[in-house]
Short mmCIF file of C-alpha atoms (C1' of nucleotides) in Angstrom, two decimals:
data_model
loop_
_atom_site.label_atom_id
_atom_site.label_comp_id
_atom_site.label_asym_id
_atom_site.label_seq_id
_atom_site.Cartn_x
_atom_site.Cartn_y
_atom_site.Cartn_z
CA MET A 668 0.04 0.16 -0.09
CA THR A 669 1.47 3.45 -0.92
CA LEU A 670 0.40 6.40 1.02
CA LYS A 671 -0.64 9.35 -1.73
CA PHE A 672 -1.64 13.07 -1.14
CA THR A 673 -2.38 15.66 -3.21
CA ASN A 674 0.25 18.42 -2.77
CA THR A 675 -0.68 21.78 -2.94
CA LEU A 676 2.78 22.60 -4.98
CA SER A 677 1.52 20.10 -8.05
CA ARG A 678 -2.33 19.73 -7.21
CA ARG A 679 -1.60 16.33 -8.11
CA LEU A 680 -1.82 13.23 -6.16
CA GLU A 681 2.01 12.11 -4.76
CA THR A 682 3.22 9.19 -3.46
CA PHE A 683 4.48 10.14 0.02
CA GLU A 684 7.98 9.33 0.86
CA PRO A 685 9.37 11.03 4.23
CA ILE A 686 12.81 12.69 4.22
CA HIS A 687 13.97 10.24 6.86
CA PRO A 688 12.80 6.68 6.55
CA GLY A 689 9.86 5.90 9.40
CA GLU A 690 9.73 9.21 10.77
CA VAL A 691 7.38 12.24 9.89
CA SER A 692 7.94 15.83 10.80
CA LEU A 693 4.66 17.44 10.56
CA TYR A 694 3.70 21.31 11.12
CA THR A 695 0.24 22.48 11.26
CA CYS A 696 -0.72 26.43 11.57
CA GLY A 697 -2.08 27.15 14.81
CA PRO A 698 -4.57 29.38 15.95
CA THR A 699 -4.56 33.12 16.43
CA VAL A 700 -5.71 33.29 20.05
CA TYR A 701 -7.80 36.42 20.12
CA ASP A 702 -10.88 34.99 20.17
CA THR A 703 -12.45 31.34 20.85
CA ALA A 704 -11.70 29.28 18.05
CA HIS A 705 -14.99 28.49 15.82
CA ILE A 706 -16.19 24.96 14.32
CA GLY A 707 -14.47 25.94 11.16
CA ASN A 708 -10.92 26.55 12.65
CA LEU A 709 -11.51 23.20 14.40
CA ARG A 710 -12.52 21.18 11.22
CA THR A 711 -8.84 22.00 9.96
CA PHE A 712 -7.26 20.81 13.44
CA MET A 713 -9.96 17.50 13.13
CA PHE A 714 -8.34 17.17 9.59
CA GLU A 715 -4.81 17.64 10.90
CA ASP A 716 -5.61 14.96 13.82
CA LEU A 717 -7.00 12.35 10.75
CA LEU A 718 -3.58 13.07 9.16
CA LYS A 719 -1.41 12.60 12.06
CA ARG A 720 -3.40 9.29 13.60
CA PHE A 721 -2.99 7.70 10.06
CA LEU A 722 0.71 8.06 9.85
CA ILE A 723 1.13 6.77 13.57
CA TYR A 724 -1.35 3.78 12.59
CA LYS A 725 0.95 3.26 9.64
CA GLY A 726 3.80 3.05 12.01
CA TYR A 727 5.74 6.40 11.41
CA ARG A 728 6.82 7.98 14.39
CA VAL A 729 5.47 11.55 13.90
CA SER A 730 7.27 14.90 15.30
CA HIS A 731 4.31 17.22 15.48
CA VAL A 732 4.56 21.09 15.95
CA MET A 733 1.51 23.76 16.19
CA ASN A 734 2.24 27.25 16.70
CA ILE A 735 0.13 29.51 18.69
CA THR A 736 0.34 32.96 17.60
CA ASP A 737 -0.19 35.46 20.37
CA VAL A 738 1.21 38.15 19.13
CA ASP A 739 -0.51 40.27 15.63
CA ASP A 740 -2.63 43.04 15.02
CA LYS A 741 -5.66 41.53 16.34
CA THR A 742 -4.30 40.30 19.61
CA ILE A 743 -2.95 43.42 20.07
CA ASP A 744 -6.29 45.54 19.47
CA ARG A 745 -8.20 43.16 21.34
CA ALA A 746 -6.27 43.29 24.43
CA ILE A 747 -6.48 46.92 24.09
CA THR A 748 -10.16 47.08 23.78
CA GLU A 749 -10.47 44.28 26.38
CA ASP A 750 -8.57 46.34 28.70
CA LEU A 751 -6.42 43.10 29.39
CA SER A 752 -2.37 42.73 29.04
CA LEU A 753 -1.53 40.76 25.69
CA THR A 754 -0.67 38.02 27.66
CA GLU A 755 -3.99 37.81 29.89
CA LEU A 756 -5.82 37.68 26.68
CA THR A 757 -3.79 35.27 24.79
CA GLU A 758 -3.20 32.80 27.56
CA HIS A 759 -7.04 32.85 28.38
CA HIS A 760 -7.76 31.95 24.62
CA THR A 761 -4.88 29.29 24.38
CA ARG A 762 -6.58 27.67 27.36
CA ILE A 763 -9.71 27.38 25.84
CA PHE A 764 -7.93 26.33 22.49
CA LEU A 765 -6.29 23.38 24.11
CA GLU A 766 -9.68 22.11 25.95
CA ASP A 767 -11.53 22.26 22.85
CA LEU A 768 -8.84 19.93 21.09
CA ARG A 769 -9.02 17.70 24.30
CA THR A 770 -12.84 17.92 24.12
CA LEU A 771 -12.62 17.12 20.71
CA ASN A 772 -10.08 13.96 21.38
CA ILE A 773 -7.76 15.76 19.02
CA LEU A 774 -4.20 14.63 20.08
CA PRO A 775 -1.89 17.36 21.31
CA ALA A 776 1.03 18.63 19.06
CA ASP A 777 4.59 17.46 20.46
CA TYR A 778 5.33 21.26 20.11
CA LEU A 779 3.44 24.27 21.13
CA PRO A 780 5.54 27.23 20.65
CA ARG A 781 4.37 30.87 21.07
CA ALA A 782 5.30 33.48 18.66
CA THR A 783 6.22 35.52 21.52
CA GLU A 784 8.92 32.81 22.49
CA PHE A 785 10.95 33.17 19.30
CA ILE A 786 10.95 37.01 18.87
CA PRO A 787 15.03 37.00 19.05
CA GLN A 788 15.34 34.44 16.33
CA MET A 789 12.92 36.12 14.10
CA VAL A 790 15.07 39.28 14.34
CA GLU A 791 17.92 37.28 13.88
CA SER A 792 16.77 35.94 10.47
CA ILE A 793 15.29 39.09 9.14
CA LYS A 794 18.63 40.55 9.66
CA VAL A 795 20.33 37.65 7.75
CA LEU A 796 17.23 38.49 4.90
CA LEU A 797 18.41 41.96 4.84
CA GLU A 798 22.12 41.11 4.29
CA LYS A 799 21.23 38.94 1.60
CA GLY A 800 18.90 41.34 0.02
CA HIS A 801 15.65 39.87 0.09
CA ALA A 802 14.40 42.68 2.59
CA TYR A 803 14.49 46.34 2.83
CA ARG A 804 14.06 48.84 5.74
CA THR A 805 11.40 51.99 5.60
CA ASP A 806 12.55 54.84 7.52
CA GLU A 807 9.79 54.72 10.25
CA GLY A 808 11.62 51.18 11.21
CA SER A 809 9.84 48.53 9.72
CA VAL A 810 11.51 45.94 7.44
CA PHE A 811 9.34 44.37 4.27
CA PHE A 812 10.17 41.24 2.37
CA ASP A 813 11.16 42.02 -1.46
CA VAL A 814 9.05 40.13 -3.32
CA SER A 815 10.87 40.86 -6.76
CA SER A 816 13.88 39.24 -5.06
CA PHE A 817 12.17 35.92 -5.12
CA PRO A 818 11.51 34.77 -8.84
CA GLU A 819 9.51 31.53 -7.50
CA TYR A 820 6.91 33.48 -5.50
CA GLY A 821 3.54 32.59 -6.28
CA ARG A 822 4.22 29.13 -7.35
CA LEU A 823 2.20 27.67 -4.24
CA ALA A 824 -1.04 29.69 -4.89
CA ARG A 825 -0.39 29.84 -8.87
CA LEU A 826 -0.60 33.35 -8.89
CA ASP A 827 1.55 35.66 -10.97
CA PRO A 828 3.82 37.91 -9.07
CA GLU A 829 3.35 40.72 -12.02
CA GLN A 830 -0.45 40.84 -11.60
CA LEU A 831 -0.16 41.06 -7.62
CA ARG A 832 1.69 44.26 -8.32
CA SER A 833 -1.32 46.05 -9.72
CA GLY A 834 -3.74 44.16 -7.83
CA GLU A 835 -7.22 46.07 -7.11
CA ARG A 836 -7.22 45.42 -3.37
CA VAL A 837 -4.47 47.84 -2.09
CA ALA A 838 -3.39 47.09 1.28
CA ASP A 839 -4.89 49.26 3.91
CA ASP A 840 -2.71 49.17 6.54
CA ASP A 841 -0.73 52.45 6.76
CA TYR A 842 3.23 51.07 6.53
CA GLN A 843 5.24 52.54 3.74
CA LYS A 844 6.41 50.03 1.23
CA ASP A 845 7.87 49.86 -2.18
CA GLU A 846 5.29 47.46 -3.41
CA ALA A 847 1.82 46.31 -2.80
CA ARG A 848 2.66 42.86 -2.56
CA ASP A 849 5.59 42.99 -0.48
CA PHE A 850 4.67 41.67 3.17
CA ALA A 851 5.68 42.52 6.34
CA LEU A 852 8.92 40.94 8.41
CA TRP A 853 9.00 43.41 11.17
CA LYS A 854 6.64 45.98 12.26
CA ALA A 855 7.41 49.31 13.87
CA ARG A 856 5.36 50.03 16.75
CA LYS A 857 2.54 52.32 16.17
CA PRO A 858 0.78 54.44 18.58
CA THR A 859 -2.07 52.29 18.38
CA ASP A 860 -0.16 49.63 19.48
CA GLY A 861 0.19 50.46 23.30
CA ASP A 862 2.89 48.98 25.07
CA TYR A 863 3.60 45.99 22.96
CA ALA A 864 6.78 46.24 20.91
CA TRP A 865 9.98 44.18 21.21
CA PRO A 866 13.45 45.94 20.52
CA SER A 867 15.32 45.55 17.07
CA GLN A 868 18.11 47.31 15.59
CA TRP A 869 15.41 48.91 13.26
CA SER A 870 12.75 49.95 15.62
CA ALA A 871 10.82 49.03 18.66
CA GLY A 872 8.14 46.93 17.22
CA ARG A 873 6.64 43.26 16.48
CA PRO A 874 7.28 40.40 13.98
CA GLY A 875 5.06 40.18 10.77
CA TRP A 876 2.66 37.22 11.27
CA HIS A 877 4.40 35.10 8.65
CA ILE A 878 7.95 35.10 9.96
CA GLU A 879 6.95 32.89 13.33
CA CYS A 880 6.21 30.02 11.27
CA SER A 881 9.36 29.98 9.21
CA ILE A 882 11.46 30.42 12.33
CA MET A 883 9.56 27.90 14.36
CA SER A 884 8.83 25.17 12.21
CA THR A 885 12.56 25.31 11.01
CA HIS A 886 13.48 25.19 14.66
CA PHE A 887 11.83 22.36 15.71
CA LEU A 888 11.66 20.23 12.65
CA GLY A 889 14.95 21.43 10.42
CA LYS A 890 15.12 23.48 7.39
CA HIS A 891 13.80 20.87 5.12
CA PHE A 892 10.63 18.89 6.52
CA ASP A 893 7.88 16.61 5.47
CA ILE A 894 4.37 18.20 6.02
CA HIS A 895 2.79 21.44 6.31
CA CYS A 896 -0.83 22.12 6.94
CA GLY A 897 -3.29 24.28 7.05
CA GLY A 898 -6.68 25.70 5.57
CA VAL A 899 -6.84 26.84 2.00
CA ASP A 900 -7.05 30.25 3.01
CA ASN A 901 -3.21 30.13 4.21
CA ILE A 902 -2.17 29.08 0.67
CA PHE A 903 -2.08 32.57 -0.10
CA PRO A 904 -0.50 34.60 1.13
CA HIS A 905 0.50 33.11 4.53
CA HIS A 906 2.23 29.72 3.06
CA GLU A 907 3.25 31.59 -0.35
CA ASN A 908 5.29 33.97 2.19
CA GLU A 909 6.45 31.32 4.49
CA ILE A 910 8.37 29.70 1.45
CA ALA A 911 9.53 32.78 0.16
CA GLN A 912 11.23 33.75 3.42
CA SER A 913 12.36 29.93 4.27
CA ARG A 914 13.92 29.45 1.21
CA CYS A 915 15.58 32.86 0.67
CA LEU A 916 17.16 32.26 4.31
CA HIS A 917 18.19 28.55 3.91
CA ASN A 918 18.41 27.96 0.05
CA THR A 919 16.86 24.56 1.04
CA PRO A 920 13.69 23.10 -0.32
CA PHE A 921 11.85 23.57 2.95
CA VAL A 922 8.33 21.70 2.74
CA ASN A 923 8.13 18.73 0.60
CA LEU A 924 4.21 18.25 1.02
CA TRP A 925 1.62 21.04 1.73
CA LEU A 926 -1.76 19.97 2.40
CA HIS A 927 -4.96 22.25 2.86
CA SER A 928 -8.06 21.73 4.27
CA GLU A 929 -11.25 23.16 2.39
CA HIS A 930 -13.45 25.28 4.53
CA LEU A 931 -16.37 24.51 6.69
CA ILE A 932 -19.59 26.21 5.36
CA VAL A 933 -22.53 26.60 7.86
CA ASP A 934 -25.98 25.77 6.35
CA GLY A 935 -24.66 26.57 3.06
CA GLN A 936 -23.08 29.56 3.67
CA LYS A 937 -19.62 30.58 4.09
CA MET A 938 -18.18 31.04 7.64
CA SER A 939 -15.68 33.36 9.02
CA LYS A 940 -14.21 35.50 12.06
CA SER A 941 -14.54 38.79 9.86
CA LEU A 942 -18.06 37.90 8.91
CA GLY A 943 -19.11 36.97 12.68
CA ASN A 944 -21.76 34.06 11.58
CA PHE A 945 -19.65 31.42 13.77
CA TYR A 946 -20.10 28.61 16.10
CA THR A 947 -17.90 27.83 18.98
CA LEU A 948 -17.46 24.36 19.83
CA GLN A 949 -19.48 25.41 23.16
CA ASP A 950 -22.10 26.56 21.03
CA ILE A 951 -22.63 23.12 19.86
CA LEU A 952 -22.27 21.19 22.68
CA ASP A 953 -24.99 23.35 24.10
CA ARG A 954 -27.31 22.14 21.94
CA GLN A 955 -27.18 18.67 23.28
CA CYS A 956 -24.35 17.14 20.49
CA SER A 957 -21.92 15.05 21.99
CA PRO A 958 -18.46 16.04 21.39
CA GLU A 959 -17.92 12.46 19.65
CA ALA A 960 -20.77 13.23 17.31
CA VAL A 961 -19.12 16.92 16.39
CA ARG A 962 -15.84 15.04 16.03
CA TYR A 963 -17.37 12.47 13.57
CA THR A 964 -19.31 15.20 11.80
CA LEU A 965 -15.80 17.01 11.00
CA LEU A 966 -14.25 13.58 10.33
CA ALA A 967 -16.35 12.13 7.98
CA THR A 968 -15.91 14.31 5.29
CA GLN A 969 -12.51 14.20 3.08
CA TYR A 970 -10.41 17.43 3.62
CA ARG A 971 -10.39 18.57 0.52
CA GLN A 972 -14.14 19.00 -0.08
CA LYS A 973 -16.27 21.73 1.62
CA LEU A 974 -17.63 20.17 4.66
CA ASN A 975 -21.27 21.91 5.12
CA PHE A 976 -22.03 21.80 8.94
CA THR A 977 -25.86 21.42 9.91
CA PHE A 978 -27.26 20.29 13.25
CA PRO A 979 -29.27 17.32 11.57
CA ARG A 980 -25.74 16.27 10.33
CA VAL A 981 -24.47 15.80 13.84
CA GLN A 982 -27.60 13.80 14.74
CA GLU A 983 -27.04 11.64 11.82
CA SER A 984 -23.28 11.07 13.13
CA GLN A 985 -24.57 10.10 16.52
CA LYS A 986 -26.28 7.66 15.00
CA ALA A 987 -23.63 6.27 13.03
CA ILE A 988 -21.53 6.13 16.17
CA ASN A 989 -24.18 4.13 17.97
CA ARG A 990 -24.32 1.89 15.47
CA LEU A 991 -20.77 1.14 15.88
CA ARG A 992 -21.11 1.22 19.65
CA GLU A 993 -23.92 -1.37 19.18
CA LEU A 994 -21.75 -3.55 17.44
CA VAL A 995 -19.07 -3.57 20.10
CA ARG A 996 -21.58 -4.26 22.77
CA ARG A 997 -23.06 -7.30 20.95
CA LEU A 998 -19.51 -8.55 19.92
CA GLU A 999 -18.85 -8.77 23.85
CA GLU A 1000 -22.02 -10.83 24.39
CA VAL A 1001 -20.90 -13.46 21.86
CA PRO A 1002 -20.50 -16.54 24.19
CA SER A 1003 -17.11 -17.90 24.37
CA SER A 1004 -18.42 -21.20 23.26
CA GLN A 1005 -20.04 -19.91 19.80
CA THR A 1006 -18.66 -21.67 16.54
CA GLY A 1007 -19.24 -19.74 12.94
CA THR A 1008 -17.87 -18.25 10.21
CA ARG A 1009 -15.27 -15.89 10.43
CA PRO A 1010 -15.79 -13.10 8.05
CA GLU A 1011 -13.11 -11.43 6.87
CA ILE A 1012 -11.74 -8.14 8.82
CA PRO A 1013 -11.71 -5.26 6.05
CA ASP A 1014 -7.96 -3.84 7.39
CA LYS A 1015 -6.91 -3.52 3.41
CA ALA A 1016 -10.00 -1.75 2.40
CA VAL A 1017 -9.80 0.56 5.44
CA GLU A 1018 -5.93 1.11 5.10
CA ALA A 1019 -6.35 1.63 0.94
CA ALA A 1020 -8.92 4.05 1.26
CA LEU A 1021 -6.97 5.95 3.76
CA ASP A 1022 -3.68 5.74 1.63
CA ASP A 1023 -5.58 7.50 -1.52
CA ASP A 1024 -5.76 11.16 0.17
CA LEU A 1025 -7.33 10.44 3.19
CA ASN A 1026 -10.60 9.14 1.67
CA ILE A 1027 -12.12 8.52 4.88
CA ALA A 1028 -15.88 8.10 3.23
CA GLY A 1029 -14.26 5.12 1.63
CA ALA A 1030 -12.60 4.05 4.86
CA LEU A 1031 -16.03 4.29 6.73
CA GLY A 1032 -18.12 2.55 3.97
CA ALA A 1033 -15.71 -0.63 4.27
CA ILE A 1034 -16.49 -0.79 8.41
CA PHE A 1035 -20.16 -0.05 8.25
CA SER A 1036 -20.65 -2.86 5.06
CA TRP A 1037 -18.30 -5.34 7.36
CA ALA A 1038 -20.69 -4.22 10.38
CA ARG A 1039 -23.73 -5.08 8.41
CA GLU A 1040 -22.03 -8.50 7.78
CA LEU A 1041 -21.12 -8.97 11.57
CA PHE A 1042 -24.73 -7.98 12.90
CA GLY A 1043 -26.61 -10.58 10.28
CA LEU A 1044 -24.13 -13.48 11.15
CA MET A 1045 -24.68 -12.47 14.93
CA ASP A 1046 -28.37 -12.66 14.70
CA GLY A 1047 -27.95 -16.04 13.20
CA CYS A 1048 -25.70 -17.47 15.75
CA ASP A 1049 -23.20 -17.92 12.98
CA LEU A 1050 -20.40 -15.68 14.53
CA SER A 1051 -17.42 -17.50 16.00
CA HIS A 1052 -16.24 -16.28 19.44
CA GLU A 1053 -12.47 -16.01 17.98
CA ALA A 1054 -14.25 -14.05 15.25
CA ALA A 1055 -15.91 -11.54 17.42
CA SER A 1056 -12.65 -11.01 19.36
CA LYS A 1057 -10.64 -10.23 16.17
CA SER A 1058 -13.39 -8.13 14.92
CA LEU A 1059 -13.24 -6.20 18.48
CA GLU A 1060 -9.35 -5.70 18.01
CA ALA A 1061 -10.01 -4.61 14.86
CA LEU A 1062 -12.56 -2.10 15.90
CA ARG A 1063 -9.98 -0.72 18.83
CA ARG A 1064 -7.36 -0.34 15.74
CA TYR A 1065 -9.90 1.55 13.68
CA ASP A 1066 -10.71 3.69 16.42
CA GLU A 1067 -7.18 4.73 16.83
CA ILE A 1068 -7.96 6.43 13.72
CA LEU A 1069 -11.25 7.48 14.23
CA GLY A 1070 -11.49 8.48 17.72
CA VAL A 1071 -15.40 8.39 18.26
CA ILE A 1072 -16.12 4.63 19.53
CA TYR A 1073 -14.59 4.45 22.88
CA PHE A 1074 -14.03 8.03 23.37
CA ASN A 1075 -16.45 9.71 25.69
CA LEU A 1076 -18.56 6.31 26.29
CA ASP A 1077 -19.07 6.93 29.94
CA SER A 1078 -19.01 10.74 30.43
CA GLU A 1079 -22.66 11.21 30.84
CA THR A 1080 -24.27 11.37 34.74
CA GLY A 1081 -24.85 7.87 34.75
CA ALA A 1082 -26.03 7.12 38.16
CA ASP A 1083 -28.96 8.78 37.84
CA ILE A 1084 -29.82 7.11 34.88
CA LYS A 1085 -29.28 4.08 36.10
CA ARG A 1086 -31.30 4.79 38.85
CA LEU A 1087 -34.33 5.10 36.70
CA ILE A 1088 -33.48 1.90 34.87
CA LYS A 1089 -33.75 0.46 37.74
CA GLU A 1090 -37.46 1.60 38.63
CA ARG A 1091 -38.63 1.36 35.21
CA ASP A 1092 -37.54 -2.41 35.09
CA GLN A 1093 -39.52 -3.03 38.51
CA ALA A 1094 -42.85 -1.35 36.58
CA ARG A 1095 -42.12 -3.99 33.84
CA LYS A 1096 -41.77 -6.31 36.20
CA ASP A 1097 -44.95 -5.46 37.59
CA GLY A 1098 -46.61 -4.92 34.25
CA ASP A 1099 -46.86 -1.09 35.29
CA TRP A 1100 -46.35 0.02 31.23
CA ALA A 1101 -47.51 2.99 31.81
CA ARG A 1102 -45.12 3.92 34.57
CA ALA A 1103 -42.20 2.15 32.18
CA ASP A 1104 -43.17 4.10 29.15
CA ALA A 1105 -43.08 7.60 31.27
CA ILE A 1106 -39.51 6.75 32.59
CA ARG A 1107 -38.21 6.02 28.95
CA GLU A 1108 -40.16 9.39 27.82
CA GLU A 1109 -38.55 11.28 30.62
CA LEU A 1110 -35.06 10.23 29.46
CA LEU A 1111 -35.23 10.79 25.82
CA THR A 1112 -36.45 14.26 26.69
CA ARG A 1113 -32.57 14.53 28.29
CA GLY A 1114 -31.52 12.95 24.76
CA ILE A 1115 -31.02 9.35 26.43
CA ILE A 1116 -32.66 6.33 24.20
CA LEU A 1117 -33.48 3.62 26.02
CA GLU A 1118 -33.29 -0.39 24.71
CA ASP A 1119 -34.65 -3.38 26.17
CA THR A 1120 -32.16 -6.35 25.22
CA SER A 1121 -32.09 -10.06 26.23
CA SER A 1122 -29.30 -9.35 28.66
CA GLY A 1123 -31.12 -6.31 30.12
CA THR A 1124 -32.06 -2.43 29.41
CA ILE A 1125 -28.92 -0.41 28.13
CA TRP A 1126 -29.20 3.29 27.01
CA LYS A 1127 -27.26 5.59 24.23
CA LYS A 1128 -26.98 8.98 23.26
CA GLY A 1129 -29.86 10.15 21.09
"C1'" G I 760 -10.60 40.51 -15.44
"C1'" G I 761 -6.98 36.14 -13.66
"C1'" C I 762 -6.47 31.30 -10.97
"C1'" G I 763 -9.24 26.92 -9.09
"C1'" A I 764 -12.93 23.46 -7.10
"C1'" C I 765 -17.59 21.38 -7.33
"C1'" G I 766 -22.81 19.36 -9.46
"C1'" U I 767 -24.25 11.34 -7.95
"C1'" A I 768 -30.85 8.84 -4.88
"C1'" C I 769 -35.38 12.54 -0.14
"C1'" C I 770 -30.22 14.58 2.66
"C1'" C I 771 -25.20 13.73 3.30
"C1'" A I 772 -21.67 11.08 0.16
"C1'" A I 773 -18.16 6.45 -2.53
"C1'" G I 774 -16.43 6.14 -7.10
"C1'" C I 775 -10.05 7.69 -10.56
"C1'" G I 776 -12.42 3.68 -18.35
"C1'" G I 777 -14.91 -2.83 -17.80
"C1'" U I 778 -15.64 -6.84 -11.66
"C1'" C I 779 -20.72 -0.66 -11.22
"C1'" C I 780 -27.88 -1.74 -14.66
"C1'" A I 781 -23.42 3.05 -9.02
"C1'" A I 782 -20.38 1.58 -1.74
"C1'" G I 783 -21.73 3.67 2.84
"C1'" G I 784 -24.51 6.48 6.61
"C1'" G I 785 -29.17 9.12 7.81
"C1'" G I 786 -34.42 9.36 6.43
"C1'" G I 787 -38.96 6.48 4.25
"C1'" C I 788 -41.91 2.12 3.11
"C1'" G I 789 -43.15 -3.06 4.09
"C1'" G I 790 -41.98 -7.51 7.23
"C1'" U I 791 -39.08 -10.43 11.63
"C1'" C I 792 -38.39 -9.80 16.50
"C1'" U I 793 -40.69 -7.14 21.36
"C1'" G I 794 -45.38 -5.54 26.50
"C1'" C I 795 -45.14 -1.42 23.55
"C1'" A I 796 -40.55 0.63 21.79
"C1'" A I 797 -35.88 0.60 20.45
"C1'" A I 798 -31.69 -2.04 18.26
"C1'" A I 799 -30.67 -5.74 14.97
"C1'" C I 800 -32.01 -8.42 10.55
"C1'" C I 801 -34.63 -9.03 5.50
"C1'" G I 802 -36.89 -6.63 1.06
"C1'" C I 803 -37.86 -2.26 -1.38
"C1'" U I 804 -36.36 3.28 -1.90
"C1'" A I 805 -30.98 6.40 -8.69
"C1'" U I 806 -32.04 1.26 -15.74
"C1'" U I 807 -28.64 6.71 -13.71
"C1'" C I 808 -24.73 9.69 -12.37
"C1'" A I 809 -26.22 18.93 -14.14
"C1'" C I 810 -27.13 19.50 -19.77
"C1'" C I 811 -25.31 18.74 -24.70
"C1'" G I 812 -22.02 16.82 -28.03
"C1'" G I 813 -17.31 13.92 -29.10
"C1'" U I 814 -13.45 9.95 -28.11
"C1'" U I 815 -13.84 4.56 -27.10
"C1'" C I 816 -15.82 -2.46 -28.25
"C1'" G I 817 -17.06 0.01 -23.59
"C1'" A I 818 -17.85 6.72 -19.83
"C1'" A I 819 -20.62 8.66 -13.49
"C1'" U I 820 -15.22 8.09 -14.71
"C1'" C I 821 -11.34 10.84 -20.39
"C1'" C I 822 -11.99 15.25 -24.12
"C1'" G I 823 -14.98 20.12 -25.67
"C1'" G I 824 -19.18 23.27 -24.94
"C1'" U I 825 -23.27 25.02 -21.78
"C1'" C I 826 -25.73 26.14 -17.28
"C1'" G I 827 -25.58 26.23 -11.78
"C1'" U I 828 -22.91 26.61 -6.91
"C1'" C I 829 -18.51 28.30 -4.40
"C1'" G I 830 -13.45 29.90 -3.29
"C1'" C I 831 -9.03 32.56 -3.76
"C1'" C I 832 -6.40 37.00 -6.22
"C1'" U I 833 -2.01 40.46 0.70
"C1'" C I 834 -2.69 38.98 6.42
"C1'" C I 835 -9.97 35.02 7.51
"C1'" A I 836 -8.41 27.54 9.22
#
RNA sequence: GGCGACGUACCCAAGCGGUCCAAGGGGGCGGUCUGCAAAACCGCUAUUCACCGGUUCGAAUCCGGUCGUCGCCUCCA
């Protein structure tokens, strides 16, 4: 099986070959912590989690770096308007962000560097770019990257640098630069920045956005590493600029594989922080959606497809998860004396689908067809105990990638539910169907479905 | 104006020239089971893949055109 990805650089499906066999260096663009992440941001982190989990499943050792952008225009503006220190603001949102990742069962990165921790290194690199003639200083003390000094500029985004020069959308910032397309490496402090400025030989100021990723990725992963991810909106200008800086700085290839996830839309409409039509994870959980159902929803659409987020879809996801959990429950009940058929475990189909540019729908299709087969055999008492054990092992393996079956399984306040189930059991024994049904109804309004099975009453999320 | 993506059943969605007169999930209908349900199982729910033409022995899959939806073109994942 060969792992293939659509590389943004070539827009083609390419066989993945890590620089060092068996190891993958992965950099994923993290959040700008000026506000709570919305569900669209989380879609990208979800895609990156699937990528990382599948690489680990394939046996690679993954070094994963995710930056935290804790200084830029937005964080500074927000800190000042909310009358907080920059650190108070960014630490608060960083904490919420990391909590959201945990809630969604997203594996944490190995390194989570903050931009503010690397400013001296950024200054040092900007100095090198100036020395090499790839950047220039303005009178006010800002430093800009000279796009004309890098002939390959525009290759990732497939944009013609000449046309960028005469673009309609002139930058609205008030820095002086030679060309509209040039971008900031260092921004001299403005009065609206308050006290937030760091020293440099050009001015007290702060780094531009793009330089942080160039510096922090190479710091942890080396000048040439395997994979760099982000949302499609990062292709231009952010990643284009990162490439320009890094290539000019080190004269190395920088990144082999660029992967970008499509946007999430809500009810068919584009969503972005600037439009303000966003749901946070908490907003969604407040509507009785379980974290695993949200996770499944974000996971189940291939990363290069737009994902239309709707609440009915989250409900569908919950049902799909329930089906897999029901399968686990039934498999665990197969008696040890049971003999019968041993259906084929769909390892190959699952891996082949994910190998093909993370075709998650194909992988889920293979798992669910197999699930149907298993249910059928169990209904006919024709699944051997050994096959059931092997199937459970396979489900555990798949869930190392999916993270929805065993995750968050018993998080509900179970005691109260169990008490009501007990009460209902007694009512059923007494033939008090009205009372039994009333209890079932009551739990249903709390999003809990009761099912009477041969081995007793069980409950699941609705 | 430039670059690019997409259009498959009621909804979501796989499919990458034949094994597809099209996976899988959700929904609906009928049946088995059940105190009733639910779950599970069985059957049904696209002679068809936006539309038109072409290439081919053969196309949802390749090519051309039309229509439609959407994204990017300086800092929004």
